[in-house]
mmCIF file of C-alpha atoms and ligand atoms in Angstrom:
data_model
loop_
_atom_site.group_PDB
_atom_site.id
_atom_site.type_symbol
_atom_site.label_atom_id
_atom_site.label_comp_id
_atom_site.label_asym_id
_atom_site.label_seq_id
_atom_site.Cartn_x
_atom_site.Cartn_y
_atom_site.Cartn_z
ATOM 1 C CA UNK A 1 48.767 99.825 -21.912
ATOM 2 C CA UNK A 2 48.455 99.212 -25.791
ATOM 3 C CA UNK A 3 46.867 102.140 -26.434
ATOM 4 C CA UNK A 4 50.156 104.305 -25.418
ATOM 5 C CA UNK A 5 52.564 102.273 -27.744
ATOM 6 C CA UNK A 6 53.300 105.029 -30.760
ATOM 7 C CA UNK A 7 52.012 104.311 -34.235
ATOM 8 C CA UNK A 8 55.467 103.429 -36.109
ATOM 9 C CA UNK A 9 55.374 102.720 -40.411
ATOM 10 C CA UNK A 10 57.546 100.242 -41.222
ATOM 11 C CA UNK A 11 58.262 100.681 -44.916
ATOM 12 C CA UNK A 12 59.581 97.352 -46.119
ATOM 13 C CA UNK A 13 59.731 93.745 -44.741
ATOM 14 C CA UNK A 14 62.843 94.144 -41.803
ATOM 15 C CA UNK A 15 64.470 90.614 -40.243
ATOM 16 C CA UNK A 16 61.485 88.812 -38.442
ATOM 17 C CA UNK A 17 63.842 89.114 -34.982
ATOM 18 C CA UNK A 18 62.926 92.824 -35.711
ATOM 19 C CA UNK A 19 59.856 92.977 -36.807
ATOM 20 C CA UNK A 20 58.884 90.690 -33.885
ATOM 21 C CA UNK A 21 60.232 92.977 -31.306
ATOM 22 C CA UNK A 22 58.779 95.895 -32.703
ATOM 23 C CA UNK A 23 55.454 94.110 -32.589
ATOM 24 C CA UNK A 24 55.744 93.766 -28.759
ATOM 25 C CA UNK A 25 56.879 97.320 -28.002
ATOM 26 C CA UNK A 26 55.175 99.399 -30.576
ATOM 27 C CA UNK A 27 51.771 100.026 -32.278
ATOM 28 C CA UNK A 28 54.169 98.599 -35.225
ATOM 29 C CA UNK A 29 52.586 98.892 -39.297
ATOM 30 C CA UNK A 30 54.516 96.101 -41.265
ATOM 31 C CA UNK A 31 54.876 95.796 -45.209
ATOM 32 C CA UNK A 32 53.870 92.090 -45.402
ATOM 33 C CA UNK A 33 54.770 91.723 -49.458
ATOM 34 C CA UNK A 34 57.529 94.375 -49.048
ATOM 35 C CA UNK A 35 56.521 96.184 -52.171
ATOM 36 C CA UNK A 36 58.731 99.506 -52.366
ATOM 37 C CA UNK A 37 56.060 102.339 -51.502
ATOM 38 C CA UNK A 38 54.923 104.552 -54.277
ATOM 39 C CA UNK A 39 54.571 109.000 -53.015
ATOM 40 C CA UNK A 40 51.070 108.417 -52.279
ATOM 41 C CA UNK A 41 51.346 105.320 -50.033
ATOM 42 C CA UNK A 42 54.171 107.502 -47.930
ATOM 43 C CA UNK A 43 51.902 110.258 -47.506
ATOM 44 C CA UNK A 44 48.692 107.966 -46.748
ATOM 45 C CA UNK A 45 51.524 106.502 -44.166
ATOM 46 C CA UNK A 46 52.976 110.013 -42.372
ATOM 47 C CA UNK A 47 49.130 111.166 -42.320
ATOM 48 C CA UNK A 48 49.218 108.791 -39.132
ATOM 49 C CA UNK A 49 51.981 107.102 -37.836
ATOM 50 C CA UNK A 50 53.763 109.006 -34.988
ATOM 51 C CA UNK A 51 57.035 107.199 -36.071
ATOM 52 C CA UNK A 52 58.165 106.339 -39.692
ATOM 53 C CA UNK A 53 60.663 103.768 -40.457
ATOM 54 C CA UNK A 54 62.346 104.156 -44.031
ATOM 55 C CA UNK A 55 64.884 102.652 -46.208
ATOM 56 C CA UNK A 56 66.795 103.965 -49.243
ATOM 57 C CA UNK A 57 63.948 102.781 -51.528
ATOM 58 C CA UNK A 58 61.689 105.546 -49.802
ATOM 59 C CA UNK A 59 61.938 109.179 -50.811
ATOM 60 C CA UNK A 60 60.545 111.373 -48.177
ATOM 61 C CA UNK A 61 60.803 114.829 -50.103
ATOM 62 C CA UNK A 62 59.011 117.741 -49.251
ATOM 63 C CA UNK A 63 55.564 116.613 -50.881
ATOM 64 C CA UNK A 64 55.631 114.042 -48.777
ATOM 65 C CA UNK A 65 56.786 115.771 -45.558
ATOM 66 C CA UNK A 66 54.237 118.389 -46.334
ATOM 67 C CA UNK A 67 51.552 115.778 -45.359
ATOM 68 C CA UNK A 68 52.437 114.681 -42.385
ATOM 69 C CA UNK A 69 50.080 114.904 -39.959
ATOM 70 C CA UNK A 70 50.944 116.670 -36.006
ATOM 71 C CA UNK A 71 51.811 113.374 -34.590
ATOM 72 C CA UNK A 72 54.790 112.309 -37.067
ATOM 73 C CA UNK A 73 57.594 113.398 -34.586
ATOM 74 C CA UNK A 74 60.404 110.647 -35.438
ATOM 75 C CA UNK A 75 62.072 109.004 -38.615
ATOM 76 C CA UNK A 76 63.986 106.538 -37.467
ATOM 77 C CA UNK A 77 65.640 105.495 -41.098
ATOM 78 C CA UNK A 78 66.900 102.190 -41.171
ATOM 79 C CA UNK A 79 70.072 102.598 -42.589
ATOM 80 C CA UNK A 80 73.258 105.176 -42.804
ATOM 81 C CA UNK A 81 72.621 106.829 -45.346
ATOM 82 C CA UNK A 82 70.029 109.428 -45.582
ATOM 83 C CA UNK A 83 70.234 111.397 -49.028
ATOM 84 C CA UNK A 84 66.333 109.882 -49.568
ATOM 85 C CA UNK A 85 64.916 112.142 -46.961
ATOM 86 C CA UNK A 86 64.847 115.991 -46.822
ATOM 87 C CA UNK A 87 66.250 116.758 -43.862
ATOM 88 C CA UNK A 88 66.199 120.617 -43.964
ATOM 89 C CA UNK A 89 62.461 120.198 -44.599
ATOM 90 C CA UNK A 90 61.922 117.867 -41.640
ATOM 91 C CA UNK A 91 63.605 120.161 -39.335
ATOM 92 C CA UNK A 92 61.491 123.325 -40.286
ATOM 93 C CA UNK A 93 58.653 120.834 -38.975
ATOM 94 C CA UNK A 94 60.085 119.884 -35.679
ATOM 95 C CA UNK A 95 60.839 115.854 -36.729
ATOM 96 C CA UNK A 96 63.907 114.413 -35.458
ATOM 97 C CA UNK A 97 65.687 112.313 -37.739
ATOM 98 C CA UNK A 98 67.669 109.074 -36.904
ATOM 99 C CA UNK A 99 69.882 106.771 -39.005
ATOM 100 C CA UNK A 100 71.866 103.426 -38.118
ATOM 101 C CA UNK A 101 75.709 103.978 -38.578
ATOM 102 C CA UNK A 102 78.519 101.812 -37.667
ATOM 103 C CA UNK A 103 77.077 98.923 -37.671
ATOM 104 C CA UNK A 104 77.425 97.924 -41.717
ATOM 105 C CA UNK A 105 80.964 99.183 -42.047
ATOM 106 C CA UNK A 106 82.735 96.275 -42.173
ATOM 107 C CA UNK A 107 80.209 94.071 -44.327
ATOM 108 C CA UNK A 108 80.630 97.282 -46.439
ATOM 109 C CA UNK A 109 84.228 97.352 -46.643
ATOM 110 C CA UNK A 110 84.229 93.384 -47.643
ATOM 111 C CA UNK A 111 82.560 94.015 -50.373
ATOM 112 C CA UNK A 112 84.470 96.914 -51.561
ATOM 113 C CA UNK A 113 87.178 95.063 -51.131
ATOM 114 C CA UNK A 114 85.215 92.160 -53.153
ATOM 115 C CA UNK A 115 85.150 94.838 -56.043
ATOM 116 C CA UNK A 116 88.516 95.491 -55.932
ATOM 117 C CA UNK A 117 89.559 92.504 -56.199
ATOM 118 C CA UNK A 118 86.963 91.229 -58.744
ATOM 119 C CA UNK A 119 87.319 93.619 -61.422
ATOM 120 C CA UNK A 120 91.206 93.709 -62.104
ATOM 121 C CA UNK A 121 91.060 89.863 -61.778
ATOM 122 C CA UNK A 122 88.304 89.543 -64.347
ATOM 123 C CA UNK A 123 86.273 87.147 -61.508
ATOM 124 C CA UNK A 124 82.743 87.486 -63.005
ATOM 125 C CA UNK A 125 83.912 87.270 -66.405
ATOM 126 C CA UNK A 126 85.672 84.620 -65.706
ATOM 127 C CA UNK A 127 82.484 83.274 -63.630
ATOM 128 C CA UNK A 128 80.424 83.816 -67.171
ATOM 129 C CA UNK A 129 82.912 81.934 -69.341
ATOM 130 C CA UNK A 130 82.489 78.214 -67.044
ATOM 131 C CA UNK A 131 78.507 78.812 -67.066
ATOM 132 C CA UNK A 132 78.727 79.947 -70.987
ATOM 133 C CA UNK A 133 79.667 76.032 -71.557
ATOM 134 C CA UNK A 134 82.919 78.080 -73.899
ATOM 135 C CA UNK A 135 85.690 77.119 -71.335
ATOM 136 C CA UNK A 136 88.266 75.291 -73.760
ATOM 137 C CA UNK A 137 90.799 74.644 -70.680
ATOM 138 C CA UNK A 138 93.971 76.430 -69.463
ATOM 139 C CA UNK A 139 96.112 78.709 -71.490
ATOM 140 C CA UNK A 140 98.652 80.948 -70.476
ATOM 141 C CA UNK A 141 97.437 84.005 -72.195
ATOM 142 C CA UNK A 142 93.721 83.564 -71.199
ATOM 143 C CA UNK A 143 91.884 85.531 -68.884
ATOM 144 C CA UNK A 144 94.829 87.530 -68.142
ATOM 145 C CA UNK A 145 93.753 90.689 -65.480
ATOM 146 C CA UNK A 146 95.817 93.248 -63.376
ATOM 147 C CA UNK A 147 97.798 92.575 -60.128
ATOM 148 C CA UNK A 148 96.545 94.250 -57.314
ATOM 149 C CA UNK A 149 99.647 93.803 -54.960
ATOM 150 C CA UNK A 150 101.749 97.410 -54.977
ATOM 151 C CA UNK A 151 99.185 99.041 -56.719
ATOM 152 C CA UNK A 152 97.808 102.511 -55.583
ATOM 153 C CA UNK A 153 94.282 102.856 -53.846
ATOM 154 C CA UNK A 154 92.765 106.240 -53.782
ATOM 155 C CA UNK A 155 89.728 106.280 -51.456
ATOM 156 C CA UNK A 156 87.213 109.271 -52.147
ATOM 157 C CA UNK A 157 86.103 109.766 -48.597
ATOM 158 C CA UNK A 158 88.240 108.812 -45.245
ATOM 159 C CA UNK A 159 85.103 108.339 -43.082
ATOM 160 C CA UNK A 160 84.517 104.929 -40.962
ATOM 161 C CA UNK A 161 83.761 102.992 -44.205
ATOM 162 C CA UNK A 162 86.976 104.033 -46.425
ATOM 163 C CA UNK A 163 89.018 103.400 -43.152
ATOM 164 C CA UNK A 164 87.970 100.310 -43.122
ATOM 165 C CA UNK A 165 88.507 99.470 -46.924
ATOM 166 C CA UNK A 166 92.033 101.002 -46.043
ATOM 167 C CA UNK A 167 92.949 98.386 -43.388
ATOM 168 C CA UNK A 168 91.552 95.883 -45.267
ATOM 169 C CA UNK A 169 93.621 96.799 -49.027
ATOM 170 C CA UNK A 170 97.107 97.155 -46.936
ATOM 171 C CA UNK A 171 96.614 93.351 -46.212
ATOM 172 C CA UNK A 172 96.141 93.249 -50.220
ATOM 173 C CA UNK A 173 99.390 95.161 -50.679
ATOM 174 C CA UNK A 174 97.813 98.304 -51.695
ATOM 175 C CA UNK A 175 99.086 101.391 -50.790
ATOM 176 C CA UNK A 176 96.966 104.194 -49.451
ATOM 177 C CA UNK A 177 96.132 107.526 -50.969
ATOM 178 C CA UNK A 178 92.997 109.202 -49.616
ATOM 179 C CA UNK A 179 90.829 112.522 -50.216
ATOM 180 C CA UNK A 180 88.519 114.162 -47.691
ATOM 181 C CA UNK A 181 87.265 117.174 -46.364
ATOM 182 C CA UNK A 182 89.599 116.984 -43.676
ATOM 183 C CA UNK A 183 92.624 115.382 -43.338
ATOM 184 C CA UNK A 184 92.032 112.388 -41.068
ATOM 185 C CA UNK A 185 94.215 112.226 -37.609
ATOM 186 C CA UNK A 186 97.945 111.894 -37.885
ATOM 187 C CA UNK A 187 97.746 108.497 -35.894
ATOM 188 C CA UNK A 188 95.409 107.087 -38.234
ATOM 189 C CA UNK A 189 97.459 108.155 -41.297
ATOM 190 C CA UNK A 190 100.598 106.488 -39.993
ATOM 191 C CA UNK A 191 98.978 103.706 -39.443
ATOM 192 C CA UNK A 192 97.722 103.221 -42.811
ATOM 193 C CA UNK A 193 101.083 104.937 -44.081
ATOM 194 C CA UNK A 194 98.214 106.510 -46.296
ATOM 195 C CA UNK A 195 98.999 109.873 -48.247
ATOM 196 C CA UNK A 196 96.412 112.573 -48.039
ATOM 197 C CA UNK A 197 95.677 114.757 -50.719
ATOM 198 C CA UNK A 198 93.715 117.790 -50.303
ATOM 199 C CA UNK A 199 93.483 118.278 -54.168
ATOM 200 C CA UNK A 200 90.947 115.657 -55.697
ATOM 201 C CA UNK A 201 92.024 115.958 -59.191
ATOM 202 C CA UNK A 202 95.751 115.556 -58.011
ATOM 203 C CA UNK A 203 95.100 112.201 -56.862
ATOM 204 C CA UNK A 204 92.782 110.867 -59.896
ATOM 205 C CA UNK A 205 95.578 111.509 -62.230
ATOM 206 C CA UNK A 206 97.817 109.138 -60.017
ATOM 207 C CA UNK A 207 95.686 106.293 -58.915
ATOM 208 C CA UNK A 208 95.279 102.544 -60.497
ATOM 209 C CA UNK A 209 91.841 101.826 -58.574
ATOM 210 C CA UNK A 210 89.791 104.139 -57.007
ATOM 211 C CA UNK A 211 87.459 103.400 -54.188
ATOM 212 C CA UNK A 212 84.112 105.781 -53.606
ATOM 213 C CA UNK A 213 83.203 106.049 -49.826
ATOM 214 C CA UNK A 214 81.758 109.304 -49.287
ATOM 215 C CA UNK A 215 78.178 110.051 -48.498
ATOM 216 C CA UNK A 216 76.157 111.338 -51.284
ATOM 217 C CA UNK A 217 75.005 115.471 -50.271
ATOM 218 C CA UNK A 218 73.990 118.001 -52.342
ATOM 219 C CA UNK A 219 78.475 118.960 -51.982
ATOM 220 C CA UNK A 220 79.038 115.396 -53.216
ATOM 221 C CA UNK A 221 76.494 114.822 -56.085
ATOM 222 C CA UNK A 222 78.632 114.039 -59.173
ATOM 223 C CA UNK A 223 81.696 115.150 -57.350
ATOM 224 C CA UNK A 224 83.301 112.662 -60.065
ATOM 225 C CA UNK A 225 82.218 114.318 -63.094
ATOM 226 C CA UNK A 226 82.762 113.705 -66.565
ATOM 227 C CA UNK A 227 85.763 116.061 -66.284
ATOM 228 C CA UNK A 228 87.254 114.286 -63.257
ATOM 229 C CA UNK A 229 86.454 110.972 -64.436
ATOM 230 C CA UNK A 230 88.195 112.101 -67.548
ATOM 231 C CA UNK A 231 91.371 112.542 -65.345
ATOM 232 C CA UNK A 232 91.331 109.088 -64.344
ATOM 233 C CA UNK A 233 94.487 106.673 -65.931
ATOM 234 C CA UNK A 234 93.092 104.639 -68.406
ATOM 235 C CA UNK A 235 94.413 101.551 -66.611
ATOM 236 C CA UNK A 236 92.449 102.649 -63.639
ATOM 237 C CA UNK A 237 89.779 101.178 -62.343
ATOM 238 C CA UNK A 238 86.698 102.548 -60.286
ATOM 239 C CA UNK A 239 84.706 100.788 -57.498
ATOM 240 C CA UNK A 240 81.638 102.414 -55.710
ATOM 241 C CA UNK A 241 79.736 100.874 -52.689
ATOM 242 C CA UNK A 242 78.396 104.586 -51.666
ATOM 243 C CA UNK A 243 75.863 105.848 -53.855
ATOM 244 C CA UNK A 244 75.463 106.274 -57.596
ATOM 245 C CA UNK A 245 74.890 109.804 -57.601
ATOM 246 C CA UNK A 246 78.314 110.461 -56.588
ATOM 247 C CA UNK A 247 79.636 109.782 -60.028
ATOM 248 C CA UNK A 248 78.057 110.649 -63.167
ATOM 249 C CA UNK A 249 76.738 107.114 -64.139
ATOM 250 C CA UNK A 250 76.376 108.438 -67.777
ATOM 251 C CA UNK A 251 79.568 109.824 -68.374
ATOM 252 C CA UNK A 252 81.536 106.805 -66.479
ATOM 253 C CA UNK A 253 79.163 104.436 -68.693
ATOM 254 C CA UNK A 254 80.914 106.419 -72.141
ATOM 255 C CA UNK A 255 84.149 105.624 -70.888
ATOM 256 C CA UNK A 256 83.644 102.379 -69.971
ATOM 257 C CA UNK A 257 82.143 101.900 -73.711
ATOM 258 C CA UNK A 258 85.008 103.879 -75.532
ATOM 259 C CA UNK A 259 88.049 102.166 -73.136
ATOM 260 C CA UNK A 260 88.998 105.101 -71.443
ATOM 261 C CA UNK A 261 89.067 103.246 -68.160
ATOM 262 C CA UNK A 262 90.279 99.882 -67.447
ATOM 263 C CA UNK A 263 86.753 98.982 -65.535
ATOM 264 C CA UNK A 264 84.226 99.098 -62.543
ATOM 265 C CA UNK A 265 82.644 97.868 -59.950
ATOM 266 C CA UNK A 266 79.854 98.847 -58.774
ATOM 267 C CA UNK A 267 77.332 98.500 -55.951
ATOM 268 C CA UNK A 268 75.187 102.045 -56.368
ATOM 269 C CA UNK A 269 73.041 103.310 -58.835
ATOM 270 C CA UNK A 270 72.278 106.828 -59.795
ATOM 271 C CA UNK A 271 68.423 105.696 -60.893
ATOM 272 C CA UNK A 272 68.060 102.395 -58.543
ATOM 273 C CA UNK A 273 67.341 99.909 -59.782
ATOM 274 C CA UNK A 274 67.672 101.628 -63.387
ATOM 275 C CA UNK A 275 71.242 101.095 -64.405
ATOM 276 C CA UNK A 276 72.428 102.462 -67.451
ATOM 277 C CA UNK A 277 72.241 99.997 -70.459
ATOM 278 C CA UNK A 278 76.099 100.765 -71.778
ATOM 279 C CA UNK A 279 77.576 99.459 -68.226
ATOM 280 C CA UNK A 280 75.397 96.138 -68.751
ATOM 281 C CA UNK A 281 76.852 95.800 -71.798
ATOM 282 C CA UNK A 282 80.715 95.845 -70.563
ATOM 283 C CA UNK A 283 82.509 92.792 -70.130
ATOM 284 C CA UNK A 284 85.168 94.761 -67.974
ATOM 285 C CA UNK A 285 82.557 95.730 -65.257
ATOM 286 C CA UNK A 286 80.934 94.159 -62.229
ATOM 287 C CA UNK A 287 77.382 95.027 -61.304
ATOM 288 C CA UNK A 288 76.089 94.034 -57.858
ATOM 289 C CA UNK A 289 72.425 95.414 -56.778
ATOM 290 C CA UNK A 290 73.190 97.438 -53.542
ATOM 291 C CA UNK A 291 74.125 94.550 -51.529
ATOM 292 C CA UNK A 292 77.139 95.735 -49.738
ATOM 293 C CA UNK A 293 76.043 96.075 -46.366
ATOM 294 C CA UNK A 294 73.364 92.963 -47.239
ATOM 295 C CA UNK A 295 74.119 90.536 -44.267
ATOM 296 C CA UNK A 296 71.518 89.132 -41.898
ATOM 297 C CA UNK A 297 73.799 90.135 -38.827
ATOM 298 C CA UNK A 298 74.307 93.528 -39.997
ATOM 299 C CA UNK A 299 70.438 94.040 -40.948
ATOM 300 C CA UNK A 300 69.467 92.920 -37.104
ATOM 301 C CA UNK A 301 72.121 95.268 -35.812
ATOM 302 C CA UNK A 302 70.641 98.119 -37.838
ATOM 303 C CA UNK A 303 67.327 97.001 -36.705
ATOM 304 C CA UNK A 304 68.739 97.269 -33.453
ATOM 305 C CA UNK A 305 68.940 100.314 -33.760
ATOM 306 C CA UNK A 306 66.271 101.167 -35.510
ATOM 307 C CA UNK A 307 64.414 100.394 -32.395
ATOM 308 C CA UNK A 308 66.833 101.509 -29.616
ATOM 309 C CA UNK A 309 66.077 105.089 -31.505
ATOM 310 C CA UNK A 310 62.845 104.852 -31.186
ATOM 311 C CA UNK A 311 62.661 103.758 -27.901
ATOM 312 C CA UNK A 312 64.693 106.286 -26.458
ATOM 313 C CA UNK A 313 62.891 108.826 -28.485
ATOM 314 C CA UNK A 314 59.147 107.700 -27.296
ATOM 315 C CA UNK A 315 60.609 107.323 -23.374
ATOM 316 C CA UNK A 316 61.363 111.269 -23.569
ATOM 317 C CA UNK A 317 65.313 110.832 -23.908
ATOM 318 C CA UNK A 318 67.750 111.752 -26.925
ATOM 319 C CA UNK A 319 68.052 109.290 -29.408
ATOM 320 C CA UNK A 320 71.839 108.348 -30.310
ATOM 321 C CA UNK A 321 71.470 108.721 -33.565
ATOM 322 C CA UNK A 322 70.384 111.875 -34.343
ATOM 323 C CA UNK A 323 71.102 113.182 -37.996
ATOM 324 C CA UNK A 324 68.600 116.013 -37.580
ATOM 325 C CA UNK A 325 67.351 117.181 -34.156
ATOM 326 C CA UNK A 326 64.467 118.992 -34.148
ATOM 327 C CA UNK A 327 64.247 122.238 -33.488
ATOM 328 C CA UNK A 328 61.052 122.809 -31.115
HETATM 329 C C1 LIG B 1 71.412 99.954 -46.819
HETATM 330 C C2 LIG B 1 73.044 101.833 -47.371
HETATM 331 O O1 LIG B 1 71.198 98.674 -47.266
HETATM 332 O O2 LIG B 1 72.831 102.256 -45.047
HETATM 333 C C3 LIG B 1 73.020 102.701 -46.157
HETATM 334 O O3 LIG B 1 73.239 103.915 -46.326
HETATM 335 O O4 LIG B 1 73.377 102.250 -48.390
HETATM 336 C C4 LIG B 1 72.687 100.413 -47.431
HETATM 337 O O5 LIG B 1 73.783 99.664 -47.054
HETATM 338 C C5 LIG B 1 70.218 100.796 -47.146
HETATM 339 O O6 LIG B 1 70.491 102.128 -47.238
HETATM 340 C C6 LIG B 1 69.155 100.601 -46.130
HETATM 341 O O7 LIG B 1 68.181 101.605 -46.190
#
């Protein structure tokens, strides 16, 4: 019997719940000290395992995919996102390629909203002035931020995610103001009230906060450029729980320097876990280390599915979460 349970790479240390069950139903390779893998250690890793299991911190490019040996036939990413894996690549060599979504939108979307919240109303600054030991007591011109209430939201991507930062912000008193590739259904947009616009530079130059929820493609990468960013209010402010390389972190960190934006908040890095030395300067900016979907029940759900992916995959069926299907 063990010798027919598929060789599957686990990349970096998963919930024990997870890593347990995979034990029992798979020939299952675990990353005890959860060191992020260097390109060699991948390749050493597709050379045998009949199933890989990556995260973000993994980039399985072509050099890497190139090395795969005949049995690699799944990668069952844990996670949505799948920018770190070359998809067009793995198709050309017949590997189907599975992610985890809907399962982290909402812990997502709480901490978006977190952002939101946190950088108008100064929260970590305020958090740095108690533990600084300065705190002289109350005064009615200190620590003054913005109001959120009535203010205009203008998410950058209507998917499940900036849906759900859009339910949550009309509880805040925000009001809606969205731009995707296609206009989202009219039943949904009523019952945001949100306004759609298909022009992304018309709705920079009217936002106060905007809220980054698209996936980062090759379409996407710096889709807010220093030209679009340059559009931006300068009372606005900009949060982004997506993916760094969706906004030119240089540019953004000039702005933020000369106080051409109000501030921002910010989950994603464009060089993780580099982050560019001007934004950890700022007082007016909040810097959290990709932790927005970071929730023990949302990491056992996406190991859930991690594994009901493979499973279905290994028993001869389509997995459910196909991103790529493979072509032979
Ligand atoms: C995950 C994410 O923590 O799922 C995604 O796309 O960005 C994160 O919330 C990470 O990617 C897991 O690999």
């Amino acid at each position: 019997m063990a010798q027919n349970k598929p060789a599957v790479v686990v990349t970096r240390r998963l919930p024990d719940v997870i890593e347990t069950r995979m034990m029992e139903l798979f020939d299952a390779r675990l990353n005890l000290d959860d060191h992020a893998m260097s390109q060699s250690e991948l390749i050493e890793a597709v050379k045998t395992a009949e199933v890989l299991v990556p995260t973000v911190t993994d980039r399985i490019d072509a050099g890497v995919l190139s090395q795969a040996g005949e049995k690699l036939r799944l990668i069952a990413s844990f996670g949505t996102g799948v920018d770190h894996i070359d998809l067009k690549t793995a198709r050309q060599r017949g590997i189907t390629v599975t992610n985890t979504p809907g399962v982290l939108t909402e812990d997502t979307a709480d901490m978006t909203m977190a952002l939101i919240l946190a950088v108008p109303r100064r929260l970590a600054e305020g958090e740095r002035l108690i533990r600084s030991g300065d705190w002289t007591g109350w005064s009615p011109t200190s620590m003054l931020g913005h109001r959120i209430w009535g203010k205009r939201l203008g998410i950058v991507g209507m998917g499940r995610i900036g849906t759900a930062v859009a339910r949550r912000a009309r509880g805040f008193g925000l009001s809606i103001h969205y731009h995707n590739r296609r206009r989202v259904h009219a039943e949904l947009e009523a019952e945001l009230e949100a306004t759609y616009w298909e022009s992304l530079d018309q709705m920079l130059a009217r936002m106060d906060i905007i809220s980054v929820n698209c996936p980062h493609t090759p379409a996407t990468y710096h889709l807010l450029s220093a030209r679009r960013l340059k559009l931006l209010p300068p009372q606005a402010y900009i949060v982004n729980t997506s993916r760094g390389e969706v906004i030119d972190e240089n540019a953004l960190a000039r702005m933020v320097e000369k106080g051409e934006i109000a501030g921002a908040g910010l989950d994603v890095f464009e060089h993780e876990p580099a982050v560019s030395p001007k934004l950890l300067q700022a007082e007016n900016v909040v810097l959290l280390p990709h932790m927005g979907s970071a929730t023990i029940e949302g990491r056992i759900a996406m190991g859930e599915k991690v594994i009901i992916n493979i499973k279905t995959f290994v028993d001869g069926h389509t997995p459910p979460d196909r991103v790529v299907e493979a072509m032979f």
